[in-house]
Short mmCIF file of C-alpha atoms and ligand atoms in Angstrom, two decimals:
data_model
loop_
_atom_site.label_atom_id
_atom_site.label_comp_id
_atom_site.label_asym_id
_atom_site.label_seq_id
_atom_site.Cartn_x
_atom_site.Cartn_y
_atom_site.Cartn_z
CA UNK A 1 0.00 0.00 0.00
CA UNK A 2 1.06 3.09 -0.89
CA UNK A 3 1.85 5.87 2.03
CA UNK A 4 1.87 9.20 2.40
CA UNK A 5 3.40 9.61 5.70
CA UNK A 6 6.80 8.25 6.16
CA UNK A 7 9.61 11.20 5.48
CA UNK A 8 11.06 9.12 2.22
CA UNK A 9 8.40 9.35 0.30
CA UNK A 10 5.89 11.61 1.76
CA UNK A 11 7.75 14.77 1.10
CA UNK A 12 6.94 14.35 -2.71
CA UNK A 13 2.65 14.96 -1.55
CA UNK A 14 2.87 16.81 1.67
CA UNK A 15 -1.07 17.51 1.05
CA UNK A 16 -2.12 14.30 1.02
CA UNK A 17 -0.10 12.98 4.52
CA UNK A 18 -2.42 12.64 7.55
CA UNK A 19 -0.15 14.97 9.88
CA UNK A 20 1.47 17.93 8.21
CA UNK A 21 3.52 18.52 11.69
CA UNK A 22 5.13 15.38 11.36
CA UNK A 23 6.60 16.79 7.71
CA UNK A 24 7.43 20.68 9.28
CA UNK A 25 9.18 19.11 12.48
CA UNK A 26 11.69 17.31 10.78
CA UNK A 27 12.46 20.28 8.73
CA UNK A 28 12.64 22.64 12.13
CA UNK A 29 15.09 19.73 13.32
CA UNK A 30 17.25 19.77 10.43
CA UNK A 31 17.42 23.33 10.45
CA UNK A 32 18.36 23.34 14.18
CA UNK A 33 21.49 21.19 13.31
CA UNK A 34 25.18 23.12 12.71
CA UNK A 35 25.74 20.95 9.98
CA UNK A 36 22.88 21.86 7.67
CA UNK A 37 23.15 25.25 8.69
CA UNK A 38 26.99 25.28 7.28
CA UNK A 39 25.65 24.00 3.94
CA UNK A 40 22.91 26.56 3.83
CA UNK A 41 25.45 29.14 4.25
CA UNK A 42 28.04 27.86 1.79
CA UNK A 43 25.05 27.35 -1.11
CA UNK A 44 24.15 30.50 -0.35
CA UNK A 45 27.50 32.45 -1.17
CA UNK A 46 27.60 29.77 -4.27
CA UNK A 47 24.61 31.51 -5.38
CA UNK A 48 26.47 34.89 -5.02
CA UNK A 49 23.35 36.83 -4.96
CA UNK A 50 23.71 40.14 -3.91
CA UNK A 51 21.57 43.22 -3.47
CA UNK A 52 19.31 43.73 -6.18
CA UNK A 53 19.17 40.33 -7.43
CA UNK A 54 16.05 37.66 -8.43
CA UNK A 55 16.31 34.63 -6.90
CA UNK A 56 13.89 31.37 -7.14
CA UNK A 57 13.82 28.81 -4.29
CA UNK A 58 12.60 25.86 -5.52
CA UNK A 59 10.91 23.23 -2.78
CA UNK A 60 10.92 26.25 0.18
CA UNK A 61 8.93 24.17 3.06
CA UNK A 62 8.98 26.32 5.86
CA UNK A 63 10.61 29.23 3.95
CA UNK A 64 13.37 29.77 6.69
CA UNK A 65 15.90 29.58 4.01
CA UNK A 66 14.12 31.97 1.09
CA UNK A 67 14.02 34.50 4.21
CA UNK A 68 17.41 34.39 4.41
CA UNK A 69 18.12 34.91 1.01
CA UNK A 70 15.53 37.79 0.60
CA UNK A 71 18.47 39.86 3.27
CA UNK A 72 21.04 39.24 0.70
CA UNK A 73 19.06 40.71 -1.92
CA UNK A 74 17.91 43.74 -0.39
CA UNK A 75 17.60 46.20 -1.24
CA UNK A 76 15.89 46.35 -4.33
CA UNK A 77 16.00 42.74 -4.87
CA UNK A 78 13.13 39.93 -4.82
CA UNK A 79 12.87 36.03 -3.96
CA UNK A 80 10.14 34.09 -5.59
CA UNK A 81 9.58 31.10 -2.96
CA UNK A 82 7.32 27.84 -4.48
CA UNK A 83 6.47 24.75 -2.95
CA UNK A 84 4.10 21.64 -4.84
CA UNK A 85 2.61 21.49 -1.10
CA UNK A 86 -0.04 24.53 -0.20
CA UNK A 87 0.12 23.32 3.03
CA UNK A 88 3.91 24.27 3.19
CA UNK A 89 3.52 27.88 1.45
CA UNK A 90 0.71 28.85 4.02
CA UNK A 91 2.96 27.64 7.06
CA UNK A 92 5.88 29.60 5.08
CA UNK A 93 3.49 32.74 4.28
CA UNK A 94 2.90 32.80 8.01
CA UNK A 95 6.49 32.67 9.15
CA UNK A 96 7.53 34.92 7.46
CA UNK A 97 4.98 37.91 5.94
CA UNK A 98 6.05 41.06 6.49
CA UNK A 99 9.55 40.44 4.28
CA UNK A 100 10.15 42.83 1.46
CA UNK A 101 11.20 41.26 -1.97
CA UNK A 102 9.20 37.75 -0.95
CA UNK A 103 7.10 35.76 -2.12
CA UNK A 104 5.56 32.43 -1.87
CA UNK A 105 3.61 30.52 -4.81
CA UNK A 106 2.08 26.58 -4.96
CA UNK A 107 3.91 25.27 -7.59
CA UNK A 108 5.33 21.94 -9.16
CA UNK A 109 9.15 22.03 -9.55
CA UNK A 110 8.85 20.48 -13.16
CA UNK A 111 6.56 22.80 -14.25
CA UNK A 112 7.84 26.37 -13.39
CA UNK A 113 4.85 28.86 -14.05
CA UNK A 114 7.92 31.57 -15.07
CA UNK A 115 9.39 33.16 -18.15
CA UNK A 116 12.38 31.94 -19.44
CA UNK A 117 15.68 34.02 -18.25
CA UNK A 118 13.78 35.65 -15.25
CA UNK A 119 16.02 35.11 -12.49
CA UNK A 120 19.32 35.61 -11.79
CA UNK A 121 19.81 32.66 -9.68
CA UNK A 122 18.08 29.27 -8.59
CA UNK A 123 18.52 27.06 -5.40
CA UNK A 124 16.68 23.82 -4.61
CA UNK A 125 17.76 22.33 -0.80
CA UNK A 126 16.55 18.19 -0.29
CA UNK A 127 13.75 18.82 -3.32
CA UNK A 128 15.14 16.86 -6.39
CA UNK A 129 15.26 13.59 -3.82
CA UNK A 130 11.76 13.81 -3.69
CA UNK A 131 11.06 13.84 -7.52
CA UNK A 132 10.72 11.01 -9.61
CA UNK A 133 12.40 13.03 -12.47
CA UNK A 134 14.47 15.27 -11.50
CA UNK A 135 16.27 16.17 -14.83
CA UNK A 136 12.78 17.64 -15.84
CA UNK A 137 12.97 19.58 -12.61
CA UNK A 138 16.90 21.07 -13.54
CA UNK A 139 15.78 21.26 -17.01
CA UNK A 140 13.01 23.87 -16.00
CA UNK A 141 14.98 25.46 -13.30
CA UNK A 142 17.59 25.99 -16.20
CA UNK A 143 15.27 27.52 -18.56
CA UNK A 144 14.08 30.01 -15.87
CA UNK A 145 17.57 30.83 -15.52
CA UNK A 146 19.09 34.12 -17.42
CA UNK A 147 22.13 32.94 -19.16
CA UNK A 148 25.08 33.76 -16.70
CA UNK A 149 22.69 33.21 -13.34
CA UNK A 150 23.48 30.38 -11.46
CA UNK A 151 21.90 27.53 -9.97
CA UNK A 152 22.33 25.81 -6.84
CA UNK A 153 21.56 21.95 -5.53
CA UNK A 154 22.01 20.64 -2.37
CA UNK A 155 20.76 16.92 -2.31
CA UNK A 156 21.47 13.61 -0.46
CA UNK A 157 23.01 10.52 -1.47
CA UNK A 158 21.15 8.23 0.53
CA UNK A 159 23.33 4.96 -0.36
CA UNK A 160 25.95 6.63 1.26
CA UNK A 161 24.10 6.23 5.30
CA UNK A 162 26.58 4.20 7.28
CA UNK A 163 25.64 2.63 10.68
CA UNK A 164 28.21 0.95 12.82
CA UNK A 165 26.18 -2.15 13.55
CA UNK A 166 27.51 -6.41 14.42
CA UNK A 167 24.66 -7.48 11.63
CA UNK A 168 25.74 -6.17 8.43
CA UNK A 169 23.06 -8.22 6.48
CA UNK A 170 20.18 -6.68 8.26
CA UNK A 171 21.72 -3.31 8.50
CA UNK A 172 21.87 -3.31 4.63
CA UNK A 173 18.42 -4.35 4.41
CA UNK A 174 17.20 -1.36 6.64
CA UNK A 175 19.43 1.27 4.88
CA UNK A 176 19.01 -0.11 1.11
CA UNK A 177 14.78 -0.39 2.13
CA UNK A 178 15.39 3.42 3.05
CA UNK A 179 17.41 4.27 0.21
CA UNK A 180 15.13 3.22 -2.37
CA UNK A 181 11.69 4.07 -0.30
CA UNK A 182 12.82 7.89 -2.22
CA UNK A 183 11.68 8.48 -5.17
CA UNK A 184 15.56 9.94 -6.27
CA UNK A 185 17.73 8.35 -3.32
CA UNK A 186 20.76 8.54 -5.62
CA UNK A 187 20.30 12.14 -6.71
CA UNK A 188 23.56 12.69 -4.78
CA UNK A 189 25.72 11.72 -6.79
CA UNK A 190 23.53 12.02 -10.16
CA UNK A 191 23.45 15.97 -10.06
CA UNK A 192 26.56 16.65 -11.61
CA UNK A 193 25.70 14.52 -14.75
CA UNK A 194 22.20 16.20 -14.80
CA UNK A 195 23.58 19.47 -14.69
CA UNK A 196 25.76 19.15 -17.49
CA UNK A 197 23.28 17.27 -19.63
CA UNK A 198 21.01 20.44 -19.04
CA UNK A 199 23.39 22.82 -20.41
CA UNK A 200 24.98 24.21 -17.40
CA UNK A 201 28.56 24.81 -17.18
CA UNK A 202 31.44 25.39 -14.58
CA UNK A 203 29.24 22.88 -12.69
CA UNK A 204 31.21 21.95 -9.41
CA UNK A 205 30.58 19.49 -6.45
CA UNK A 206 31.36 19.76 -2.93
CA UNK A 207 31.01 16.32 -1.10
CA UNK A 208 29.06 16.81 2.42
CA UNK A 209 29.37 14.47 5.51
CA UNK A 210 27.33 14.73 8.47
CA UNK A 211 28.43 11.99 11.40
CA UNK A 212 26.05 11.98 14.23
CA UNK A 213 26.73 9.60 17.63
CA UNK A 214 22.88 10.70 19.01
CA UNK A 215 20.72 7.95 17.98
CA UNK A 216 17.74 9.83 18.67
CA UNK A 217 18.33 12.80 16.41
CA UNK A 218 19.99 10.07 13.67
CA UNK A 219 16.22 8.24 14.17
CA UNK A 220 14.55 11.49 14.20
CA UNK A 221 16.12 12.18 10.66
CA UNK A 222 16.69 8.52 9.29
CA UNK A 223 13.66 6.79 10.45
CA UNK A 224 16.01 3.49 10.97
CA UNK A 225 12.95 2.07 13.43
CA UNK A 226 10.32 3.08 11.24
CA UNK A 227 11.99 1.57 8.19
CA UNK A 228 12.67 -1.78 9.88
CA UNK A 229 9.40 -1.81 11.49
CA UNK A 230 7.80 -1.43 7.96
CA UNK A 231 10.22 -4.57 6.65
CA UNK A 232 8.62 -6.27 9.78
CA UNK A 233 4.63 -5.54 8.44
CA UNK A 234 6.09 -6.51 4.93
CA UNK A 235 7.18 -9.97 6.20
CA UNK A 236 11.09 -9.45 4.45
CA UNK A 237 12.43 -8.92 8.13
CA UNK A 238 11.83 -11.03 11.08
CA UNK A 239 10.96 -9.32 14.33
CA UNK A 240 13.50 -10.76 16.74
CA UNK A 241 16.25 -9.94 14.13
CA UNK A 242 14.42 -6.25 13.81
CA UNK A 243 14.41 -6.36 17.92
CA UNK A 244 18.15 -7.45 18.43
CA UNK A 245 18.82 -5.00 15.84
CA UNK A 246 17.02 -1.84 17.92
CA UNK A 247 18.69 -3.21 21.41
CA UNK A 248 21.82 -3.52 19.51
CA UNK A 249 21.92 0.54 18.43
CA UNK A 250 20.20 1.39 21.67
CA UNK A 251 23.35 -0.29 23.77
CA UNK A 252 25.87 1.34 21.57
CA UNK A 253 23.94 4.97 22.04
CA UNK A 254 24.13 4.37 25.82
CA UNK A 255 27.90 3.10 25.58
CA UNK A 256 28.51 6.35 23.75
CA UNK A 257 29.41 4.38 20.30
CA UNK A 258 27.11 4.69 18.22
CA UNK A 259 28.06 5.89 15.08
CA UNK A 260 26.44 6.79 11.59
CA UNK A 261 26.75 9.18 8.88
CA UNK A 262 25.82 10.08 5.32
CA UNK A 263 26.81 12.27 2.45
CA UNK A 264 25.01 14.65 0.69
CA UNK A 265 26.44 16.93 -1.99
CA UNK A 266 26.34 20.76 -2.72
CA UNK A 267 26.61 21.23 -6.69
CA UNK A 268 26.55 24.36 -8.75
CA UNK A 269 26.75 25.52 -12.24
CA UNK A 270 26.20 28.66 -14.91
CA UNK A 271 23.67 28.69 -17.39
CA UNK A 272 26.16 29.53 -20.49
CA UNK A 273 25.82 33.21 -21.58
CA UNK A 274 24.44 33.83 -25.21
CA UNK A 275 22.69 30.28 -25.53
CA UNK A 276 18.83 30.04 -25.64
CA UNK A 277 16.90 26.99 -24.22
CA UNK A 278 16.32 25.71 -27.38
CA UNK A 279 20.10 24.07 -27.24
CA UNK A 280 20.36 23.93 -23.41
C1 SAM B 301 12.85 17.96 2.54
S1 SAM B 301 11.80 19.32 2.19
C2 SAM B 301 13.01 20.63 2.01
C3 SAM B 301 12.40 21.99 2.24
C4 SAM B 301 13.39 23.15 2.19
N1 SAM B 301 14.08 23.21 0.93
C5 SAM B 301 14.38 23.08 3.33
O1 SAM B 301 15.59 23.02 3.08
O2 SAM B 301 13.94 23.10 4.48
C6 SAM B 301 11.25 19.06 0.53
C7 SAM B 301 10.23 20.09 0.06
O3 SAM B 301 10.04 19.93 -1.34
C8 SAM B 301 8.66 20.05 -1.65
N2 SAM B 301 8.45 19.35 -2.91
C9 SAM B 301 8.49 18.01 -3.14
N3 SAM B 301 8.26 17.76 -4.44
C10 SAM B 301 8.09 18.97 -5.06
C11 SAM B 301 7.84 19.36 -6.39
N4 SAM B 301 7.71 18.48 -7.38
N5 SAM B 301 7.72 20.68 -6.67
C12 SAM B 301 7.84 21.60 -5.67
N6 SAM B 301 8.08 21.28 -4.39
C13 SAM B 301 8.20 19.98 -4.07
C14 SAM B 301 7.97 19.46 -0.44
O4 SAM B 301 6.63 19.88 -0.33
C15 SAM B 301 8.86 19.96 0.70
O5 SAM B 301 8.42 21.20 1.19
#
């Protein structure tokens, strides 16, 4: 059966989940953590915008981080802020009204309601994951672009979660059933590929690595429980293995070993001056 709730593939219909709160608390959470805040700030200065400047944020949620941008860009400037959830643009639209130079707009990341060459740079944070084609998505978000603006990605690589764990079988299970409950869970290390084949050049990529030892943020983030609690209900994990599994990461936590990271990766690149869309 298909769901609409777990934080793999849920984000991708926000509307249709049963608890929006469950969607905007991870988000609070991840922004509360140093380590996403240090890639907000270094996509941000890859987007260069400065005062003045259009900028589109593609897949805003809570609009925290098209606020943010909409200081750089003032004065004078403006950020367009969309989201494919309406739930998500009235919660951002709430946060943050009041901000001159932004705005928020419902709208589907492969089908950008916008002129072609209307801003002068793009940034999507954790949104192409979510898509089940996200070259359409970087295709549009390049034809929005004006040639020279710039476009910014940062997305996760989610074959790249680590746990330290003695069962390496079911610990692959858990992470690969994770992995591939995302609609893109290799995006990570697809972007660069998809930029270029969209046109874009100077693209760059700067590898990411969050380690966490607090199992209840990691869980919080990862859903490892959820995930082997759903290969439980699907009958491809037994529940004593799932069990010995939990105690397992739950002794290391209180030990103070438990270990687990991932990588995501921040990629950028240039719409080419003096080429139309039509070859891009
Ligand atoms: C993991 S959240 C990231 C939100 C925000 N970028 C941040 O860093 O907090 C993914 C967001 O993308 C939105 N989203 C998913 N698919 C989308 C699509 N096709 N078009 C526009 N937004 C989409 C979701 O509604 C959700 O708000």
């Amino acid at each position: 059966m298909e769901s609409h709730d777990d934080l793999a593939s849920g984000f991708q219909s926000v509307d249709r989940a049963s608890d929006f709160e469950v969607f905007a608390s991870c988000l609070t959470l991840i922004d509360s953590l140093p380590f996403f805040a240090e890639c907000k700030r270094e996509s941000y200065d890859l987007l260069a915008a400065t005062p003045g400047s259009t900028v589109l944020e593609v897949g805003c949620g809570l609009g925290d981080d098209a606020a943010a941008l909409a200081g750089r860009v003032a004065p004078g400037g403006s950020v367009v802020a969309i989201d494919g959830s309406q739930a998500m643009v009235e919660a951002a639209r709430k946060r943050h009204a009041g901000i001159a130079g932004l705005s928020f707009d419902v709208a589907d990341a492969t089908r950008l309601p916008y002129e072609e060459g209307s801003f002068d740079g793009c940034r999507i944070d954790r949104v192409l994951q979510h898509i089940p084609e996200p070259a359409s998505a970087i295709r549009e978000m390049v034809r929005v672009l004006r040639p020279g603006g710039v476009l910014v990605a940062f997305d996760n690589d989610w074959e790249t979660l680590t746990i330290d764990s003695a069962n390496r079988a079911i610990t692959r299970r858990i992470l690969n059933a994770w992995c591939d409950r995302f609609p893109s869970g290799w995006i990570g290390r697809q972007m660069v590929g998809l930029f270029s084949e969209a046109g874009l050049g100077d693209v760059e990529a700067h590898p990411k690595t969050l380690i966490s030892d607090d199992l209840d943020v990691a869980d919080r983030i990862f859903s490892f429980f959820a995930t082997a609690d759903g290969l439980v209900t699907e009958g491809a994990v037994d529940r004593e293995d799932a069990d010995r599994w939990r105690d397992e990461l739950q002794a290391a936590d209180a030990a103070g070993r438990f270990f687990t990271s991932y990588t995501g990766f921040l990629v950028s690149g240039t719409r080419p001056e003096g080429v139309t869309t039509a070859a891009v």
